[in-house]
Amino acid sequence: MPKKKSKSGAAPKRGAGPKMKRGLPAHRVPEDQQLAAALERQDTAAVAFALRNDWVVMPLLPGSGPDQIRVFRAEGAEKFMLLLFSAPERYVEMVPQEPAHRFLAYDGPTLRDFLEQNIEGLEAVWFDLAGPHSMQANPQDVLDALRLDVDAVAGDTDAAGDADN
């Protein structure tokens, strides 16, 4: 069965294994990763930029079943929280007791597709919840930030078309 691709045409990158030993390829997680740096500065504009232009770690449900994004629900809450991480190590810090930490690396278009399909069931998006520089955002705000690139490209195309007329 073919793997589901995002609207951008790119399949999510897959990583798995105990303690993230087989996670994101080293060339995909630079030492000065954009999202981690933005979170350290608590800079919401830089976080939005990083989400559009870099990768984010999306936890998967534990077990050997099909890949499903792991979301969390606070006790008594009706909706879920989506937890995103700047690096595999941040995910491990949140759930160190688990024997394996499965995850996918999502780029901006893939994260946007996920949010568009699941936003009604989400109450919050948390970044690097285990710290040291965690941030929380409204899911719609994250989706709006991810849509900026699409809107900007569409606007550039429209403006070029108007100039020709």
mmCIF file with all atom_site columns, C-alpha atoms in Angstrom, residues 87-153:
data_model
loop_
_atom_site.group_PDB
_atom_site.id
_atom_site.type_symbol
_atom_site.label_atom_id
_atom_site.label_alt_id
_atom_site.label_comp_id
_atom_site.label_asym_id
_atom_site.label_entity_id
_atom_site.label_seq_id
_atom_site.pdbx_PDB_ins_code
_atom_site.Cartn_x
_atom_site.Cartn_y
_atom_site.Cartn_z
_atom_site.occupancy
_atom_site.B_iso_or_equiv
_atom_site.pdbx_formal_charge
_atom_site.auth_seq_id
_atom_site.auth_comp_id
_atom_site.auth_asym_id
_atom_site.auth_atom_id
_atom_site.pdbx_PDB_model_num
ATOM 1  C CA . ALA A 1 87  ? 14.359  17.914 18.395 1.00 0.00 ? 87  ALA A CA 1
ATOM 2  C CA . PRO A 1 88  ? 13.934  14.220 19.177 1.00 0.00 ? 88  PRO A CA 1
ATOM 3  C CA . GLU A 1 89  ? 15.712  14.742 22.503 1.00 0.00 ? 89  GLU A CA 1
ATOM 4  C CA . ARG A 1 90  ? 12.990  17.164 23.660 1.00 0.00 ? 90  ARG A CA 1
ATOM 5  C CA . TYR A 1 91  ? 10.374  14.457 23.030 1.00 0.00 ? 91  TYR A CA 1
ATOM 6  C CA . VAL A 1 92  ? 12.410  11.883 24.964 1.00 0.00 ? 92  VAL A CA 1
ATOM 7  C CA . GLU A 1 93  ? 12.672  14.321 27.900 1.00 0.00 ? 93  GLU A CA 1
ATOM 8  C CA . MET A 1 94  ? 8.877   14.474 28.089 1.00 0.00 ? 94  MET A CA 1
ATOM 9  C CA . VAL A 1 95  ? 8.300   10.706 28.211 1.00 0.00 ? 95  VAL A CA 1
ATOM 10 C CA . PRO A 1 96  ? 11.635  9.199  29.338 1.00 0.00 ? 96  PRO A CA 1
ATOM 11 C CA . GLN A 1 97  ? 9.999   6.071  30.774 1.00 0.00 ? 97  GLN A CA 1
ATOM 12 C CA . GLU A 1 98  ? 8.872   4.816  27.370 1.00 0.00 ? 98  GLU A CA 1
ATOM 13 C CA . PRO A 1 99  ? 11.026  2.068  25.849 1.00 0.00 ? 99  PRO A CA 1
ATOM 14 C CA . ALA A 1 100 ? 10.812  3.479  22.300 1.00 0.00 ? 100 ALA A CA 1
ATOM 15 C CA . HIS A 1 101 ? 10.039  6.931  20.980 1.00 0.00 ? 101 HIS A CA 1
ATOM 16 C CA . ARG A 1 102 ? 8.448   6.821  17.548 1.00 0.00 ? 102 ARG A CA 1
ATOM 17 C CA . PHE A 1 103 ? 8.054   10.044 15.606 1.00 0.00 ? 103 PHE A CA 1
ATOM 18 C CA . LEU A 1 104 ? 7.780   11.669 12.207 1.00 0.00 ? 104 LEU A CA 1
ATOM 19 C CA . ALA A 1 105 ? 9.511   14.798 11.007 1.00 0.00 ? 105 ALA A CA 1
ATOM 20 C CA . TYR A 1 106 ? 6.983   17.181 9.442  1.00 0.00 ? 106 TYR A CA 1
ATOM 21 C CA . ASP A 1 107 ? 7.841   20.090 7.209  1.00 0.00 ? 107 ASP A CA 1
ATOM 22 C CA . GLY A 1 108 ? 5.626   23.182 7.065  1.00 0.00 ? 108 GLY A CA 1
ATOM 23 C CA . PRO A 1 109 ? 3.257   22.011 4.297  1.00 0.00 ? 109 PRO A CA 1
ATOM 24 C CA . THR A 1 110 ? 2.776   18.607 5.951  1.00 0.00 ? 110 THR A CA 1
ATOM 25 C CA . LEU A 1 111 ? 2.081   20.195 9.345  1.00 0.00 ? 111 LEU A CA 1
ATOM 26 C CA . ARG A 1 112 ? -0.371  22.589 7.666  1.00 0.00 ? 112 ARG A CA 1
ATOM 27 C CA . ASP A 1 113 ? -2.193  19.634 6.057  1.00 0.00 ? 113 ASP A CA 1
ATOM 28 C CA . PHE A 1 114 ? -2.394  17.853 9.424  1.00 0.00 ? 114 PHE A CA 1
ATOM 29 C CA . LEU A 1 115 ? -3.807  20.922 11.169 1.00 0.00 ? 115 LEU A CA 1
ATOM 30 C CA . GLU A 1 116 ? -6.332  21.577 8.398  1.00 0.00 ? 116 GLU A CA 1
ATOM 31 C CA . GLN A 1 117 ? -7.653  18.030 8.800  1.00 0.00 ? 117 GLN A CA 1
ATOM 32 C CA . ASN A 1 118 ? -7.662  17.950 12.618 1.00 0.00 ? 118 ASN A CA 1
ATOM 33 C CA . ILE A 1 119 ? -8.071  21.499 13.916 1.00 0.00 ? 119 ILE A CA 1
ATOM 34 C CA . GLU A 1 120 ? -11.610 20.971 15.218 1.00 0.00 ? 120 GLU A CA 1
ATOM 35 C CA . GLY A 1 121 ? -10.335 18.409 17.723 1.00 0.00 ? 121 GLY A CA 1
ATOM 36 C CA . LEU A 1 122 ? -7.448  20.512 19.048 1.00 0.00 ? 122 LEU A CA 1
ATOM 37 C CA . GLU A 1 123 ? -7.532  23.033 21.881 1.00 0.00 ? 123 GLU A CA 1
ATOM 38 C CA . ALA A 1 124 ? -3.824  23.901 22.020 1.00 0.00 ? 124 ALA A CA 1
ATOM 39 C CA . VAL A 1 125 ? -0.452  23.393 20.386 1.00 0.00 ? 125 VAL A CA 1
ATOM 40 C CA . TRP A 1 126 ? 2.543   23.102 22.708 1.00 0.00 ? 126 TRP A CA 1
ATOM 41 C CA . PHE A 1 127 ? 6.161   23.388 21.646 1.00 0.00 ? 127 PHE A CA 1
ATOM 42 C CA . ASP A 1 128 ? 8.870   21.538 23.635 1.00 0.00 ? 128 ASP A CA 1
ATOM 43 C CA . LEU A 1 129 ? 6.509   20.982 26.568 1.00 0.00 ? 129 LEU A CA 1
ATOM 44 C CA . ALA A 1 130 ? 9.230   19.448 28.767 1.00 0.00 ? 130 ALA A CA 1
ATOM 45 C CA . GLY A 1 131 ? 11.168  22.704 28.467 1.00 0.00 ? 131 GLY A CA 1
ATOM 46 C CA . PRO A 1 132 ? 13.350  24.515 29.057 1.00 0.00 ? 132 PRO A CA 1
ATOM 47 C CA . HIS A 1 133 ? 11.741  26.986 26.621 1.00 0.00 ? 133 HIS A CA 1
ATOM 48 C CA . SER A 1 134 ? 8.200   25.726 26.064 1.00 0.00 ? 134 SER A CA 1
ATOM 49 C CA . MET A 1 135 ? 5.530   27.811 24.363 1.00 0.00 ? 135 MET A CA 1
ATOM 50 C CA . GLN A 1 136 ? 1.810   27.370 23.810 1.00 0.00 ? 136 GLN A CA 1
ATOM 51 C CA . ALA A 1 137 ? -0.231  28.548 20.838 1.00 0.00 ? 137 ALA A CA 1
ATOM 52 C CA . ASN A 1 138 ? -3.788  28.476 19.607 1.00 0.00 ? 138 ASN A CA 1
ATOM 53 C CA . PRO A 1 139 ? -4.120  25.857 16.825 1.00 0.00 ? 139 PRO A CA 1
ATOM 54 C CA . GLN A 1 140 ? -5.762  28.384 14.490 1.00 0.00 ? 140 GLN A CA 1
ATOM 55 C CA . ASP A 1 141 ? -2.885  30.827 15.005 1.00 0.00 ? 141 ASP A CA 1
ATOM 56 C CA . VAL A 1 142 ? -0.384  28.105 14.064 1.00 0.00 ? 142 VAL A CA 1
ATOM 57 C CA . LEU A 1 143 ? -2.424  27.196 10.984 1.00 0.00 ? 143 LEU A CA 1
ATOM 58 C CA . ASP A 1 144 ? -2.686  30.852 9.967  1.00 0.00 ? 144 ASP A CA 1
ATOM 59 C CA . ALA A 1 145 ? 1.097   31.220 10.286 1.00 0.00 ? 145 ALA A CA 1
ATOM 60 C CA . LEU A 1 146 ? 1.633   28.136 8.123  1.00 0.00 ? 146 LEU A CA 1
ATOM 61 C CA . ARG A 1 147 ? -0.736  29.475 5.473  1.00 0.00 ? 147 ARG A CA 1
ATOM 62 C CA . LEU A 1 148 ? 1.248   32.712 5.069  1.00 0.00 ? 148 LEU A CA 1
ATOM 63 C CA . ASP A 1 149 ? 3.607   31.201 2.487  1.00 0.00 ? 149 ASP A CA 1
ATOM 64 C CA . VAL A 1 150 ? 0.734   29.821 0.422  1.00 0.00 ? 150 VAL A CA 1
ATOM 65 C CA . ASP A 1 151 ? -1.116  33.145 0.546  1.00 0.00 ? 151 ASP A CA 1
ATOM 66 C CA . ALA A 1 152 ? 2.044   35.107 -0.292 1.00 0.00 ? 152 ALA A CA 1
ATOM 67 C CA . VAL A 1 153 ? 2.769   32.952 -3.345 1.00 0.00 ? 153 VAL A CA 1
#
